[in-house]
């Protein structure tokens, strides 16, 4: 019988969710949706030392902003509660004990100090200490100690961890959905802690117990877990759960723009772009890290960019909305190699998504920014939906972010107070004064006002003055807008209106 497809996103609430984490969630979600399955959110908070207040809510808010819906889990509930590992503490111990009883795990009484000593000793010999088949018989655990010694330690309630006993000289093999068949030499795998001395499970044990109990069919996670995968395969085997083991898929890393190393939490603001979906204020230091949302990105653009960072649809299509992503997504088009973050491409996605936004919607959003920037009153026609929508249509091809519009298009809202000096000193000739005066008069006589009429009038007036229109065109722009470049000239002239254009021309002529 085919099992219902169930994937999960299982972040640890140790801070804001990195964009790499969002991508993991996105791929797991797309895979579930593509297969008419469920997507779960499980919070892996067993490491109490690294718990950060607010991080869980941040994760939920970030997924929500991206449009990644949760079918089951923290924030929505479901039939496999609780979904926070700290609330499942009691469940894990019995699985750890089952492994001890079957001889596949053991008690390790080593103190933190003893382990530190082992590490130091190894370092002195230029080696790295590993708790495993090569060293465990010389350490303080129930494999090396006698039965009586172990009994005594346990009866005295001496603190212990439970470790997995990795077999010697075995090749551990499994099929990764992205990498294909992968094999590991068991001698290179350490005896992972399953249960810590505080009674909390580690990730290794907890995620397996939970994936099993929550009926997860596909565990899609970051590449950093690949080296631990052989231990996970063994745990399933020793618990007799191999048949229920989910398929593992290890996603490629997100790399820094130069391709050198993993894109880390610290990179973003250092390299001039956000690495977090939403802005984050560190609760202990107050330090603020920028977010894509606050930087003016659309969630559609952010998600589209992330989807393409490590996956390709197998066609040339680059722009995908969520439904298109669901339809196109498959794990066999996820790349094995790391994906390099590209800021320019990310902005490009935003521009593409801006072009797809209705002008009316952008107009509504920029209205408060225009009002603040210009100080024009709420009932002014320049703040009307119609006027703003027309401005948006003109400005759209000139910006990457809608929030640039009020500043980039400032002359659509306010007459210039300065004029581009480079253009004036390069192009201005005193004899042009009669042309511009005549132009202003000709505009005045026009009954109708349109970009075509204004342009036609501009040309004929130039001819009458024996001037090539090209000689005075940029000056005209500068007189009206103050700037050397900007939105399409005559459509701008139409939008500003006849009176405003004449007024601006006259002011400018006084100035030159
Ligand atoms: N808590 C783990 C992490 O944040 C989850 C890895 C997984 O998806 O299994 O990396």
PDB file of C-alpha atoms in Angstrom, residues 367-384 387-388 410 412-414:
ATOM      1  CA  UNK A 367       0.828  56.567  -1.228  1.00  0.00           C
ATOM      2  CA  UNK A 368       1.903  56.991   2.417  1.00  0.00           C
ATOM      3  CA  UNK A 369       5.566  57.153   1.349  1.00  0.00           C
ATOM      4  CA  UNK A 370       4.792  59.859  -1.217  1.00  0.00           C
ATOM      5  CA  UNK A 371       2.803  61.817   1.357  1.00  0.00           C
ATOM      6  CA  UNK A 372       5.673  61.679   3.853  1.00  0.00           C
ATOM      7  CA  UNK A 373       8.326  62.457   1.280  1.00  0.00           C
ATOM      8  CA  UNK A 374       6.519  65.451  -0.253  1.00  0.00           C
ATOM      9  CA  UNK A 375       4.285  66.719   2.518  1.00  0.00           C
ATOM     10  CA  UNK A 376       1.392  67.169   0.063  1.00  0.00           C
ATOM     11  CA  UNK A 377      -1.990  66.984   1.704  1.00  0.00           C
ATOM     12  CA  UNK A 378      -4.212  63.936   1.547  1.00  0.00           C
ATOM     13  CA  UNK A 379      -6.872  65.590  -0.656  1.00  0.00           C
ATOM     14  CA  UNK A 380      -4.352  66.779  -3.264  1.00  0.00           C
ATOM     15  CA  UNK A 381      -5.004  65.297  -6.697  1.00  0.00           C
ATOM     16  CA  UNK A 382      -1.413  64.042  -6.796  1.00  0.00           C
ATOM     17  CA  UNK A 383      -2.314  61.624  -4.012  1.00  0.00           C
ATOM     18  CA  UNK A 384      -5.421  60.375  -5.791  1.00  0.00           C
ATOM     19  CA  UNK A 387      -2.753  60.034 -10.461  1.00  0.00           C
ATOM     20  CA  UNK A 388      -0.605  57.633  -8.427  1.00  0.00           C
ATOM     21  CA  UNK A 410       9.837  62.981  -7.040  1.00  0.00           C
ATOM     22  CA  UNK A 412       5.939  63.835 -10.617  1.00  0.00           C
ATOM     23  CA  UNK A 413       4.836  65.197  -7.267  1.00  0.00           C
ATOM     24  CA  UNK A 414       6.875  68.360  -6.810  1.00  0.00           C
TER      25      UNK A 414
END
